[in-house]
Tab-separated table of C-alpha atoms and ligand atoms in Angstrom:
chain	number	residue	atom	x	y	z
Y	52	MET	CA	54.843	31.205	43.180
Y	53	LEU	CA	57.541	28.740	42.582
Y	54	PHE	CA	60.349	30.021	40.387
Y	55	VAL	CA	62.198	27.209	38.245
Y	56	LEU	CA	64.909	27.858	35.946
Y	57	VAL	CA	65.552	25.358	33.470
Y	58	ASN	CA	67.901	24.778	30.920
Y	59	VAL	CA	67.201	21.810	28.483
Y	60	CYS	CA	68.120	20.504	25.365
Y	61	TYR	CA	65.248	21.430	22.384
Y	62	LEU	CA	64.606	18.088	22.169
Y	63	CYS	CA	63.652	17.905	25.680
Y	64	VAL	CA	61.123	20.879	25.007
Y	65	THR	CA	58.139	19.534	23.572
Y	66	GLU	CA	57.825	16.928	26.686
Y	67	LEU	CA	58.235	19.268	29.035
Y	68	LEU	CA	55.783	22.072	26.975
Y	69	SER	CA	53.710	18.797	27.756
Y	70	VAL	CA	53.231	18.405	30.801
Y	71	LEU	CA	53.469	21.632	31.819
Y	72	LEU	CA	51.052	22.848	29.815
Y	73	SER	CA	48.371	19.947	30.938
Y	74	ASP	CA	49.158	20.670	34.384
Y	75	ASN	CA	47.013	23.976	34.281
Y	76	ASP	CA	45.414	23.707	37.848
Y	77	CYS	CA	49.448	24.838	38.890
Y	78	SER	CA	50.249	28.115	39.801
Y	79	MET	CA	53.179	27.488	38.439
Y	80	SER	CA	55.292	30.218	36.820
Y	81	LEU	CA	58.130	28.444	34.638
Y	82	LEU	CA	60.973	30.153	32.751
Y	83	LEU	CA	62.593	27.909	30.118
Y	84	SER	CA	65.880	28.734	28.880
Y	85	LEU	CA	67.356	27.873	26.262
Y	86	SER	CA	71.221	27.324	25.703
Y	87	LEU	CA	71.491	26.615	21.935
Y	88	PRO	CA	73.600	26.969	19.747
Y	89	LEU	CA	72.557	29.699	16.725
Y	90	SER	CA	72.649	27.530	14.634
Y	91	SER	CA	69.693	25.536	15.524
Y	92	SER	CA	67.419	28.037	16.510
Y	93	ILE	CA	65.581	27.969	13.341
Y	94	LEU	CA	65.418	24.120	13.449
Y	95	PHE	CA	64.355	24.623	16.985
Y	96	SER	CA	61.732	27.161	16.429
Y	97	HIS	CA	60.092	25.194	14.366
Y	98	SER	CA	60.266	21.913	15.963
Y	99	LEU	CA	58.407	23.757	19.237
Y	100	PHE	CA	55.982	25.018	16.854
Y	101	LEU	CA	54.791	21.517	15.513
Y	102	SER	CA	54.951	20.661	18.841
Y	103	LEU	CA	52.742	23.005	20.532
Y	104	SER	CA	50.656	22.993	17.144
Y	105	LEU	CA	49.875	19.421	17.819
Y	106	PHE	CA	49.211	19.821	21.460
Y	107	LEU	CA	46.442	22.166	20.876
Y	108	SER	CA	45.139	20.701	17.784
Y	109	PRO	CA	42.886	19.054	19.985
Y	110	LEU	CA	41.429	21.727	21.246
Y	111	SER	CA	41.104	23.473	18.132
Y	112	PHE	CA	39.009	20.750	17.606
Y	113	LEU	CA	37.040	21.219	20.226
Y	114	SER	CA	36.874	25.104	19.250
Y	115	PRO	CA	37.359	25.911	16.071
Y	116	SER	CA	36.389	29.527	16.464
Y	117	LEU	CA	39.633	29.323	19.048
Y	118	PRO	CA	42.420	31.345	17.328
Y	119	ILE	CA	46.048	30.189	18.111
Y	120	SER	CA	48.988	31.441	17.388
Y	121	LEU	CA	52.245	31.396	17.845
Y	122	SER	CA	55.171	32.640	17.259
Y	123	LEU	CA	58.656	31.875	18.526
Y	124	SER	CA	61.257	33.983	18.291
Y	125	LEU	CA	64.845	32.771	19.654
Y	126	SER	CA	68.198	33.913	19.841
Y	127	VAL	CA	71.269	33.443	21.767
Y	128	CYS	CA	71.649	36.319	23.795
Y	129	PRO	CA	71.116	36.124	27.085
Y	130	SER	CA	69.438	39.039	27.326
Y	131	LEU	CA	66.182	37.670	25.332
Y	132	PHE	CA	66.146	34.256	26.937
Y	133	LEU	CA	64.504	36.356	29.879
Y	134	CYS	CA	61.812	38.164	27.774
Y	135	ARG	CA	61.330	34.673	25.577
Y	136	ALA	CA	60.810	32.367	28.911
Y	137	PHE	CA	58.356	35.130	29.962
Y	138	LYS	CA	56.612	34.913	26.441
Y	139	ILE	CA	56.672	31.355	27.232
Y	140	ASN	CA	55.364	32.124	30.675
Y	141	GLU	CA	52.404	33.941	28.793
Y	142	LEU	CA	51.569	31.541	26.678
Y	143	LYS	CA	51.471	28.990	29.397
Y	144	THR	CA	49.118	31.196	30.928
Y	145	GLU	CA	46.985	31.827	27.887
Y	146	VAL	CA	46.867	28.281	27.547
Y	147	THR	CA	45.832	27.617	31.156
Y	148	ASN	CA	42.729	30.469	30.514
Y	149	ARG	CA	41.699	28.935	27.018
Y	150	LEU	CA	41.622	25.326	28.640
Y	151	ALA	CA	39.832	26.374	31.961
Y	152	MET	CA	37.093	27.842	28.876
Y	153	LEU	CA	37.216	25.096	27.451
Y	154	GLU	CA	35.982	22.941	30.258
Y	155	LYS	CA	33.602	24.974	30.901
Y	156	ARG	CA	32.156	24.740	27.352
Y	157	VAL	CA	32.174	21.026	27.027
Y	158	GLU	CA	30.494	21.217	30.539
Y	159	LEU	CA	27.915	23.121	29.195
Y	160	GLU	CA	27.668	20.948	25.904
Y	161	GLY	CA	27.288	17.778	28.510
Y	162	MET	CA	24.382	19.872	29.824
Y	163	LYS	CA	23.009	20.512	26.532
Y	164	VAL	CA	23.427	17.419	25.773
Y	165	VAL	CA	21.212	15.918	28.500
Y	166	GLU	CA	18.717	18.638	27.524
Y	167	ILE	CA	18.505	17.312	24.897
Y	168	GLU	CA	18.200	13.719	25.903
Y	169	LYS	CA	15.438	14.659	28.326
Y	170	CYS	CA	13.862	16.084	25.363
Y	171	ARG	CA	14.122	13.340	23.434
Y	172	SER	CA	12.330	11.508	26.204
Y	173	ASP	CA	9.436	14.377	26.195
Y	174	ILE	CA	8.920	14.544	22.737
Y	175	LYS	CA	8.653	10.022	22.899
Y	176	LYS	CA	6.121	10.636	25.812
Y	177	LEU	CA	3.682	12.998	23.798
Y	178	ARG	CA	3.906	10.657	20.871
Y	179	GLU	CA	2.837	7.855	22.376
Y	180	GLU	CA	0.445	10.113	24.582
Y	181	MET	CA	-0.670	11.478	21.005
Y	182	ALA	CA	-0.855	7.542	19.764
Y	183	SER	CA	-3.273	6.718	22.825
Y	184	ARG	CA	-5.509	9.635	22.225
Y	185	ASN	CA	-5.474	8.937	18.063
Y	186	ASN	CA	-7.186	5.386	19.717
Y	187	SER	CA	-9.725	6.629	22.369
Y	188	HIS	CA	-12.978	7.345	20.540
Y	189	PHE	CA	-15.760	9.980	19.928
Y	190	LEU	CA	-17.453	8.295	23.161
Y	191	ASP	CA	-15.393	10.320	24.956
Y	192	ASP	CA	-15.779	13.389	22.586
Y	193	ASN	CA	-18.693	14.743	21.620
Y	194	LYS	CA	-17.641	17.617	19.857
Y	195	LYS	CA	-17.642	16.358	16.076
Y	196	LEU	CA	-20.891	14.175	16.909
Y	197	THR	CA	-22.583	17.753	17.531
Y	198	PRO	CA	-24.670	18.333	14.502
Y	199	ARG	CA	-24.066	21.480	12.492
Y	200	ARG	CA	-26.687	23.756	12.409
Y	201	ASP	CA	-26.172	26.345	9.478
Y	202	VAL	CA	-26.759	23.459	6.777
Y	203	PRO	CA	-25.550	24.636	3.207
Y	204	SER	CA	-27.542	25.226	0.190
Y	205	TYR	CA	-24.697	24.076	-2.099
Y	206	PRO	CA	-26.051	26.199	-4.832
Y	207	LYS	CA	-22.107	25.639	-6.356
Y	208	TYR	CA	-22.917	22.036	-6.145
Y	209	HIS	CA	-25.626	21.614	-8.129
Y	210	LEU	CA	-24.773	18.330	-10.129
Y	211	SER	CA	-24.689	18.233	-13.920
Y	212	GLN	CA	-27.377	15.719	-16.275
Y	213	GLU	CA	-23.845	14.274	-17.178
Y	214	THR	CA	-22.276	13.740	-13.142
Y	215	VAL	CA	-25.929	12.329	-12.634
Y	216	GLU	CA	-25.619	9.569	-14.923
Y	217	ALA	CA	-22.049	8.988	-14.743
Y	218	LEU	CA	-22.648	8.680	-11.275
Y	219	ARG	CA	-24.662	4.981	-12.121
Y	220	GLN	CA	-21.776	3.409	-13.293
Y	221	PRO	CA	-18.794	1.851	-11.802
Y	222	THR	CA	-16.702	3.708	-13.578
Y	223	PHE	CA	-17.647	6.790	-11.920
Y	224	ASP	CA	-13.882	9.211	-11.236
Y	225	VAL	CA	-14.021	8.996	-7.092
Y	226	TRP	CA	-11.308	11.475	-7.857
Y	227	GLN	CA	-12.402	14.725	-9.240
Y	228	TRP	CA	-14.842	15.298	-6.504
Y	229	GLU	CA	-13.663	17.500	-3.508
Y	230	PRO	CA	-16.087	16.619	-0.040
Y	231	ASN	CA	-18.880	18.964	-0.580
Y	232	GLU	CA	-19.481	17.455	-4.216
Y	233	MET	CA	-19.718	13.987	-3.036
Y	234	LEU	CA	-22.540	14.766	-0.403
Y	235	SER	CA	-24.431	16.563	-2.913
Y	236	CYS	CA	-23.385	13.258	-4.804
Y	237	LEU	CA	-24.724	11.135	-2.038
Y	238	GLU	CA	-28.094	12.925	-1.110
Y	239	HIS	CA	-29.594	12.828	-4.998
Y	240	MET	CA	-28.831	8.792	-4.181
Y	241	TYR	CA	-30.628	9.229	-1.342
Y	242	HIS	CA	-32.969	10.778	-3.134
Y	243	ASP	CA	-33.299	8.929	-6.709
Y	244	LEU	CA	-33.839	5.931	-4.879
Y	245	ASP	CA	-36.900	7.095	-3.729
Y	246	LEU	CA	-35.412	6.893	-0.476
Y	247	VAL	CA	-36.243	10.275	1.099
Y	248	LYS	CA	-39.988	10.010	-0.469
Y	249	ASP	CA	-40.691	6.455	1.090
Y	250	PHE	CA	-39.831	7.095	4.521
Y	251	ASN	CA	-40.994	10.751	4.209
Y	252	MET	CA	-37.779	12.076	5.193
Y	253	ASN	CA	-36.496	15.744	6.414
Y	254	PRO	CA	-34.254	16.359	3.749
Y	255	ILE	CA	-32.459	19.237	5.969
Y	256	THR	CA	-32.391	16.035	8.596
Y	257	LEU	CA	-30.271	14.019	5.831
Y	258	LYS	CA	-28.179	16.971	4.742
Y	259	ARG	CA	-27.033	17.504	8.656
Y	260	TRP	CA	-26.303	13.515	8.635
Y	261	LEU	CA	-24.249	13.045	5.501
Y	262	LEU	CA	-22.042	16.102	7.400
Y	263	CYS	CA	-21.914	14.742	10.352
Y	264	ILE	CA	-20.675	11.716	8.302
Y	265	HIS	CA	-18.160	13.438	6.894
Y	266	ASP	CA	-16.738	15.278	10.076
Y	267	ASN	CA	-16.665	11.504	11.364
Y	268	TYR	CA	-14.266	10.017	9.225
Y	269	ARG	CA	-10.423	10.981	9.764
Y	270	MET	CA	-7.538	11.844	7.426
Y	271	ASN	CA	-6.473	8.895	6.640
Y	272	PRO	CA	-4.224	7.529	3.961
Y	273	PHE	CA	-7.292	5.227	2.685
Y	274	HIS	CA	-9.882	4.769	5.168
Y	275	ASN	CA	-11.324	8.763	4.511
Y	276	PHE	CA	-14.075	9.773	3.691
Y	277	ARG	CA	-13.627	9.333	-0.287
Y	278	HIS	CA	-13.688	5.905	0.526
Y	279	CYS	CA	-16.693	6.169	2.130
Y	280	PHE	CA	-18.109	8.177	-0.917
Y	281	CYS	CA	-16.236	5.247	-3.022
Y	282	VAL	CA	-17.872	1.895	-0.953
Y	283	THR	CA	-21.192	4.126	-1.281
Y	284	GLN	CA	-21.289	4.809	-4.847
Y	285	MET	CA	-20.293	1.614	-5.416
Y	286	MET	CA	-23.447	0.497	-4.061
Y	287	TYR	CA	-25.292	2.758	-5.405
Y	288	SER	CA	-24.129	1.234	-9.092
Y	289	MET	CA	-24.975	-1.981	-8.211
Y	290	ILE	CA	-28.524	-1.087	-7.369
Y	291	CYS	CA	-28.983	-0.274	-10.461
Y	292	LEU	CA	-27.097	-2.277	-12.332
Y	293	CYS	CA	-28.962	-5.142	-10.818
Y	294	SER	CA	-31.722	-3.620	-10.413
Y	295	LEU	CA	-31.991	-4.660	-6.661
Y	296	GLN	CA	-35.095	-2.138	-6.125
Y	297	GLU	CA	-37.459	-5.131	-8.130
Y	298	THR	CA	-35.836	-7.858	-5.577
Y	299	PHE	CA	-35.418	-6.268	-2.762
Y	300	THR	CA	-37.809	-4.214	-0.736
Y	301	GLN	CA	-37.144	-0.241	0.062
Y	302	VAL	CA	-35.698	-0.945	3.922
Y	303	ASP	CA	-33.596	-3.175	2.752
Y	304	ILE	CA	-32.118	-0.980	0.208
Y	305	LEU	CA	-32.289	1.932	3.020
Y	306	ILE	CA	-30.097	-0.453	5.108
Y	307	LEU	CA	-27.668	-1.517	2.166
Y	308	MET	CA	-26.914	2.116	1.131
Y	309	THR	CA	-26.670	3.856	4.831
Y	310	ALA	CA	-24.816	0.671	6.452
Y	311	ALA	CA	-22.074	2.056	3.345
Y	312	VAL	CA	-22.062	5.509	4.170
Y	313	CYS	CA	-21.151	3.977	7.959
Y	314	HIS	CA	-19.286	1.118	7.399
Y	315	ASP	CA	-15.708	3.001	8.678
Y	316	LEU	CA	-16.943	5.601	10.550
Y	317	ASP	CA	-13.735	6.904	12.871
Y	318	HIS	CA	-11.321	4.492	11.328
Y	319	PRO	CA	-8.074	4.994	13.511
Y	320	GLY	CA	-6.077	4.455	10.072
Y	321	TYR	CA	-4.925	0.863	12.326
Y	322	ASN	CA	-6.657	-2.649	11.616
Y	323	ASN	CA	-8.542	-4.935	14.618
Y	324	MET	CA	-5.000	-7.264	13.982
Y	325	TYR	CA	-3.157	-4.103	15.670
Y	326	GLN	CA	-6.249	-2.779	17.872
Y	327	ILE	CA	-5.873	-6.972	19.530
Y	328	ASN	CA	-2.123	-7.314	19.404
Y	329	ALA	CA	-1.516	-3.469	20.670
Y	330	ARG	CA	-5.092	-4.074	23.637
Y	331	THR	CA	-6.135	-0.115	22.536
Y	332	GLU	CA	-8.777	0.505	24.206
Y	333	LEU	CA	-11.149	-0.899	21.052
Y	334	ALA	CA	-9.947	-4.130	21.647
Y	335	VAL	CA	-10.528	-4.530	25.011
Y	336	ARG	CA	-14.305	-2.757	24.764
Y	337	TYR	CA	-15.332	-5.137	21.950
Y	338	ASN	CA	-13.064	-8.096	23.580
Y	339	ASP	CA	-11.255	-8.735	20.648
Y	340	ILE	CA	-14.333	-9.379	18.610
Y	341	SER	CA	-14.398	-7.309	15.483
Y	342	PRO	CA	-12.830	-4.159	17.152
Y	343	LEU	CA	-13.189	-1.695	14.531
Y	344	GLU	CA	-16.279	-2.684	13.067
Y	345	ASN	CA	-18.360	-2.697	16.010
Y	346	HIS	CA	-16.851	1.016	16.480
Y	347	HIS	CA	-17.713	1.588	13.382
Y	348	CYS	CA	-21.337	0.908	13.805
Y	349	ALA	CA	-21.621	2.395	17.001
Y	350	VAL	CA	-20.116	5.943	16.297
Y	351	ALA	CA	-23.263	5.128	13.722
Y	352	PHE	CA	-25.756	4.783	15.756
Y	353	GLN	CA	-24.294	7.511	18.214
Y	354	ILE	CA	-25.149	10.237	15.370
Y	355	PHE	CA	-28.275	8.538	14.865
Y	356	SER	CA	-28.659	9.221	18.528
Y	357	GLN	CA	-29.166	13.023	17.572
Y	358	PRO	CA	-32.212	14.217	16.350
Y	359	ASP	CA	-30.811	16.428	13.895
Y	360	CYS	CA	-29.349	13.987	12.286
Y	361	ASN	CA	-31.546	11.054	12.549
Y	362	ILE	CA	-32.648	10.140	9.312
Y	363	PHE	CA	-34.961	7.319	10.855
Y	364	SER	CA	-36.925	9.557	13.274
Y	365	THR	CA	-40.322	8.986	11.521
Y	366	PHE	CA	-39.996	5.548	12.113
Y	367	ASP	CA	-42.086	3.309	14.398
Y	368	PRO	CA	-39.812	1.412	16.854
Y	369	GLU	CA	-40.235	-1.819	15.248
Y	370	ALA	CA	-39.041	-0.417	12.281
Y	371	PHE	CA	-36.039	1.474	13.413
Y	372	LYS	CA	-35.065	-2.006	14.892
Y	373	GLN	CA	-35.160	-3.789	11.877
Y	374	ILE	CA	-33.145	-0.790	10.254
Y	375	ARG	CA	-30.889	-0.709	13.159
Y	376	GLN	CA	-29.975	-4.886	13.558
Y	377	GLY	CA	-29.687	-4.366	9.595
Y	378	ILE	CA	-27.381	-1.776	9.667
Y	379	ILE	CA	-25.233	-3.607	12.372
Y	380	THR	CA	-25.110	-6.860	10.582
Y	381	LEU	CA	-23.839	-5.312	7.452
Y	382	ILE	CA	-21.368	-3.303	9.177
Y	383	LEU	CA	-19.954	-6.033	11.095
Y	384	ALA	CA	-19.521	-8.652	8.088
Y	385	THR	CA	-16.959	-6.312	6.672
Y	386	ASP	CA	-14.402	-7.394	8.814
Y	387	MET	CA	-12.109	-9.349	6.793
Y	388	ALA	CA	-11.566	-11.949	9.029
Y	389	ARG	CA	-14.584	-13.227	8.394
Y	390	HIS	CA	-14.610	-13.172	4.694
Y	391	GLY	CA	-14.561	-17.174	3.870
Y	392	GLU	CA	-16.958	-18.109	6.870
Y	393	ILE	CA	-19.262	-15.396	4.271
Y	394	LEU	CA	-18.739	-16.282	1.294
Y	395	ASP	CA	-18.836	-19.728	2.341
Y	396	SER	CA	-22.460	-19.296	3.676
Y	397	PHE	CA	-23.522	-17.176	0.141
Y	398	LYS	CA	-21.876	-20.221	-2.297
Y	399	HIS	CA	-24.208	-22.046	-0.175
Y	400	LYS	CA	-27.217	-20.274	-1.075
Y	401	VAL	CA	-26.039	-19.049	-4.217
Y	402	ASP	CA	-27.324	-22.112	-6.424
Y	403	SER	CA	-30.735	-22.516	-4.951
Y	404	PHE	CA	-31.598	-19.051	-4.365
Y	405	ASP	CA	-34.536	-17.860	-2.529
Y	406	PHE	CA	-35.429	-13.585	-3.085
Y	407	THR	CA	-38.558	-14.422	-0.473
Y	408	ASP	CA	-36.166	-16.566	2.459
Y	409	GLU	CA	-34.839	-13.626	5.055
Y	410	GLU	CA	-31.350	-15.513	5.186
Y	411	HIS	CA	-30.495	-15.405	1.269
Y	412	VAL	CA	-31.205	-12.034	1.297
Y	413	THR	CA	-29.537	-10.909	4.267
Y	414	CYS	CA	-26.420	-12.986	2.956
Y	415	LEU	CA	-26.787	-11.345	0.038
Y	416	LYS	CA	-26.958	-7.846	1.405
Y	417	MET	CA	-23.596	-9.383	3.444
Y	418	VAL	CA	-22.097	-9.954	0.216
Y	419	LEU	CA	-22.730	-6.923	-1.847
Y	420	ILE	CA	-21.316	-4.316	1.000
Y	421	LYS	CA	-18.059	-6.646	1.288
Y	422	CYS	CA	-18.120	-6.413	-2.571
Y	423	CYS	CA	-17.712	-2.348	-2.707
Y	424	ASP	CA	-16.101	-2.203	0.437
Y	425	ILE	CA	-13.602	-3.423	-1.743
Y	426	SER	CA	-13.939	-3.118	-5.342
Y	427	ASN	CA	-11.015	-0.351	-6.171
Y	428	GLU	CA	-10.069	-3.042	-8.781
Y	429	VAL	CA	-13.540	-3.194	-10.133
Y	430	ARG	CA	-13.101	0.495	-11.592
Y	431	PRO	CA	-11.119	1.557	-14.204
Y	432	MET	CA	-7.139	1.760	-13.846
Y	433	GLU	CA	-6.232	5.407	-13.361
Y	434	VAL	CA	-8.804	5.272	-10.707
Y	435	ALA	CA	-8.546	1.948	-8.324
Y	436	GLU	CA	-4.275	2.759	-8.946
Y	437	PRO	CA	-3.954	5.604	-6.458
Y	438	TRP	CA	-6.064	3.514	-3.789
Y	439	ALA	CA	-3.810	0.621	-3.823
Y	440	ASP	CA	-0.495	3.065	-3.126
Y	441	CYS	CA	-2.913	4.819	-0.167
Y	442	LEU	CA	-3.310	1.096	0.983
Y	443	LEU	CA	0.124	0.510	1.322
Y	444	GLU	CA	0.795	3.683	2.160
Y	445	GLU	CA	-1.664	3.383	5.228
Y	446	TYR	CA	-0.162	-0.759	5.799
Y	447	PHE	CA	3.368	0.614	6.141
Y	448	MET	CA	2.478	3.246	8.884
Y	449	GLN	CA	0.530	0.585	10.850
Y	450	SER	CA	3.474	-1.421	10.453
Y	451	ASP	CA	6.449	0.522	10.968
Y	452	ARG	CA	4.632	1.562	14.516
Y	453	GLU	CA	4.447	-2.307	14.686
Y	454	LYS	CA	7.942	-2.220	14.608
Y	455	ALA	CA	8.748	0.536	16.867
Y	456	GLU	CA	6.475	-0.820	19.493
Y	457	GLY	CA	7.328	-4.526	19.345
Y	458	LEU	CA	4.108	-6.300	17.819
Y	459	PRO	CA	3.830	-8.886	15.230
Y	460	VAL	CA	4.279	-7.531	12.041
Y	461	ALA	CA	1.985	-8.968	8.957
Y	462	PRO	CA	4.325	-9.655	6.079
Y	463	PHE	CA	1.534	-8.345	3.588
Y	464	MET	CA	2.100	-4.633	5.514
Y	465	ASP	CA	5.579	-5.251	5.686
Y	466	ARG	CA	7.372	-2.274	3.306
Y	467	GLU	CA	10.545	-4.558	3.240
Y	468	LYS	CA	8.476	-7.550	2.224
Y	469	VAL	CA	5.642	-6.604	0.123
Y	470	THR	CA	5.447	-4.898	-3.524
Y	471	LYS	CA	2.529	-3.536	-5.268
Y	472	PRO	CA	1.994	-6.148	-7.898
Y	473	THR	CA	2.084	-9.191	-5.169
Y	474	ALA	CA	-0.204	-7.427	-2.812
Y	475	GLN	CA	-2.936	-6.813	-5.479
Y	476	ILE	CA	-2.184	-10.085	-7.649
Y	477	GLY	CA	-3.052	-12.411	-4.801
Y	478	PHE	CA	-5.668	-10.275	-3.696
Y	479	ILE	CA	-7.304	-9.966	-7.108
Y	480	LYS	CA	-7.642	-13.542	-7.971
Y	481	PHE	CA	-8.089	-15.641	-4.536
Y	482	VAL	CA	-10.470	-12.788	-2.976
Y	483	LEU	CA	-12.224	-10.788	-5.437
Y	484	ILE	CA	-12.416	-12.768	-8.327
Y	485	PRO	CA	-13.726	-16.074	-6.485
Y	486	MET	CA	-16.306	-13.610	-4.827
Y	487	PHE	CA	-17.686	-11.608	-7.823
Y	488	GLU	CA	-17.848	-14.486	-9.526
Y	489	THR	CA	-20.644	-16.259	-7.369
Y	490	VAL	CA	-22.400	-12.975	-7.133
Y	491	MET	CA	-22.181	-13.236	-11.414
Y	492	LYS	CA	-24.429	-15.993	-10.744
Y	493	LEU	CA	-27.161	-14.134	-8.984
Y	494	PHE	CA	-26.492	-11.188	-11.703
Y	495	PRO	CA	-24.987	-11.931	-14.710
Y	496	GLN	CA	-25.028	-8.237	-15.700
Y	497	ILE	CA	-21.785	-8.052	-13.614
Y	498	GLU	CA	-20.229	-9.678	-15.511
Y	499	ASP	CA	-18.680	-7.235	-18.146
Y	500	VAL	CA	-18.484	-4.041	-16.047
Y	501	MET	CA	-17.395	-5.351	-12.771
Y	502	VAL	CA	-15.709	-9.827	-13.017
Y	503	GLN	CA	-13.887	-8.304	-16.459
Y	504	PRO	CA	-12.252	-5.033	-15.590
Y	505	LEU	CA	-10.769	-7.097	-12.507
Y	506	ARG	CA	-9.380	-9.859	-15.063
Y	507	GLU	CA	-7.958	-7.184	-16.466
Y	508	SER	CA	-6.759	-5.778	-13.443
Y	509	ARG	CA	-5.090	-9.056	-12.826
Y	510	ASP	CA	-3.460	-9.998	-15.869
Y	511	ARG	CA	-2.133	-6.158	-15.933
Y	512	TYR	CA	-0.411	-7.134	-12.367
Y	513	GLU	CA	0.923	-10.236	-13.137
Y	514	GLU	CA	2.457	-8.518	-16.583
Y	515	LEU	CA	4.069	-5.535	-14.042
Y	516	LYS	CA	5.577	-8.082	-11.731
Y	517	GLN	CA	7.263	-10.040	-14.114
Y	518	ILE	CA	8.453	-6.561	-15.259
Y	519	ASP	CA	9.758	-6.386	-11.568
Y	520	ASP	CA	11.487	-9.670	-11.583
Y	521	ALA	CA	13.210	-9.162	-14.683
Y	522	MET	CA	14.574	-5.793	-13.332
Y	523	ASN	CA	15.477	-7.602	-10.315
Y	524	GLU	CA	17.166	-10.269	-11.619
Y	525	VAL	CA	19.606	-7.718	-13.626
Y	526	GLN	CA	20.340	-5.867	-10.866
Y	527	LYS	CA	21.081	-9.155	-8.395
Y	528	LYS	CA	23.398	-10.071	-11.541
Y	529	LYS	CA	25.194	-6.808	-11.619
Y	530	SER	CA	25.639	-6.729	-7.797
Y	531	GLU	CA	27.039	-10.571	-8.334
Y	532	ASN	CA	29.357	-9.055	-11.135
Y	533	LEU	CA	30.409	-5.839	-8.656
Y	534	THR	CA	31.329	-8.637	-6.121
Y	535	MET	CA	33.116	-10.913	-8.640
Y	536	GLY	CA	35.503	-8.328	-9.943
Y	537	LYS	CA	36.318	-6.586	-6.294
Y	538	LYS	CA	37.404	-10.447	-5.381
Y	539	LYS	CA	39.612	-10.298	-8.682
G	196	ZN	ZN1	-14.234	-0.218	4.047
């Protein structure tokens, strides 16, 4: 142990202490003997305290709980020099120990950082795994496809006459029903259209099939069982409104209704563009050709392959083939990438439409399912508007994921680029109205109940856009004025 006695003037004390205190590895005891005039002792004590406080302040930052209290008493009495020196020595030991403790804590904190980083990367891996599982499909998982044996009789879900009548209208409020009520409504439609009677369907199989359908829709913001219900209910109201049973065969009606029920089965909530760009299992399986629609079809027929859910069990093989082909054609027609092609083909036929021409009828059925699939804006504003929010939510979910995965993002899905009015105006003006107006040539009765609400919806969103634009203009001017004010 080295014993050093140093005489210093008070100006050098702080520097010495810093050196001494920072040298915490050295097992050196230092005795400071301060020869100071009594008159400066108070000043010195203050200065020393400040120096120590400053030196220790980073420590207190690192460990706010560390109590740092320094008390120095100074005296000119030589007998107290030693005592004071020992106090400083004690202080040095204490600080050295605390530094060692802090270093340990820093080391531990460092380990925690490493742990946190590891947790982060584990979470990322788990997320990716979950995402990829979301994209893997029923073919590996038969759980949901197993039909339920305990078909409920729904005494609680008996439909009132009022509901039965409202169900035939495009104005039906699709939001006020829980899943079992929607299932009862779908069941009612099959009975009401005489499909159960005409095709000798087992009514219990119909119930079981519908339950299985419900179980195979995912809880997406938009592409969920309620959307399936909406599309089917719109199909039912179009069949009623356009008296399609007078011009179509019952097989056509069965194809239209069943394709509507099955058209988005097991939709993962990310569209074909995502599937193709992210090279998902679905895109690989279907070679980038309508991966989702092919998948919805495949799931539908996986369900029919279960005897307990096969509503077509009474059909002979030829009839089943026809039904199967019809349903596949309609579900594949719901891919919006084919919108122009299908509508053009229909436009060529509509002026000389022939209900006895199979090609004409198939084309009309394709257009009808397309109309129903995107028919939310036909509904009253209070029913339609929540759907626009649901769709945007699903789009934003996709674009956020595309950004995170470095994939291309469609502007209409980008939360930074799209607003509800702009998205709706374009869609109503350039997709919905032209399609419904073409169908109107064949069925003029849809003008008042379907086309007119679309025009009103377009006008309402245009007004909303004007308000949005005006608000943005005001906001822009405000921020410009603010910048000008700052510059001044
Ligand atoms: Zn759909």
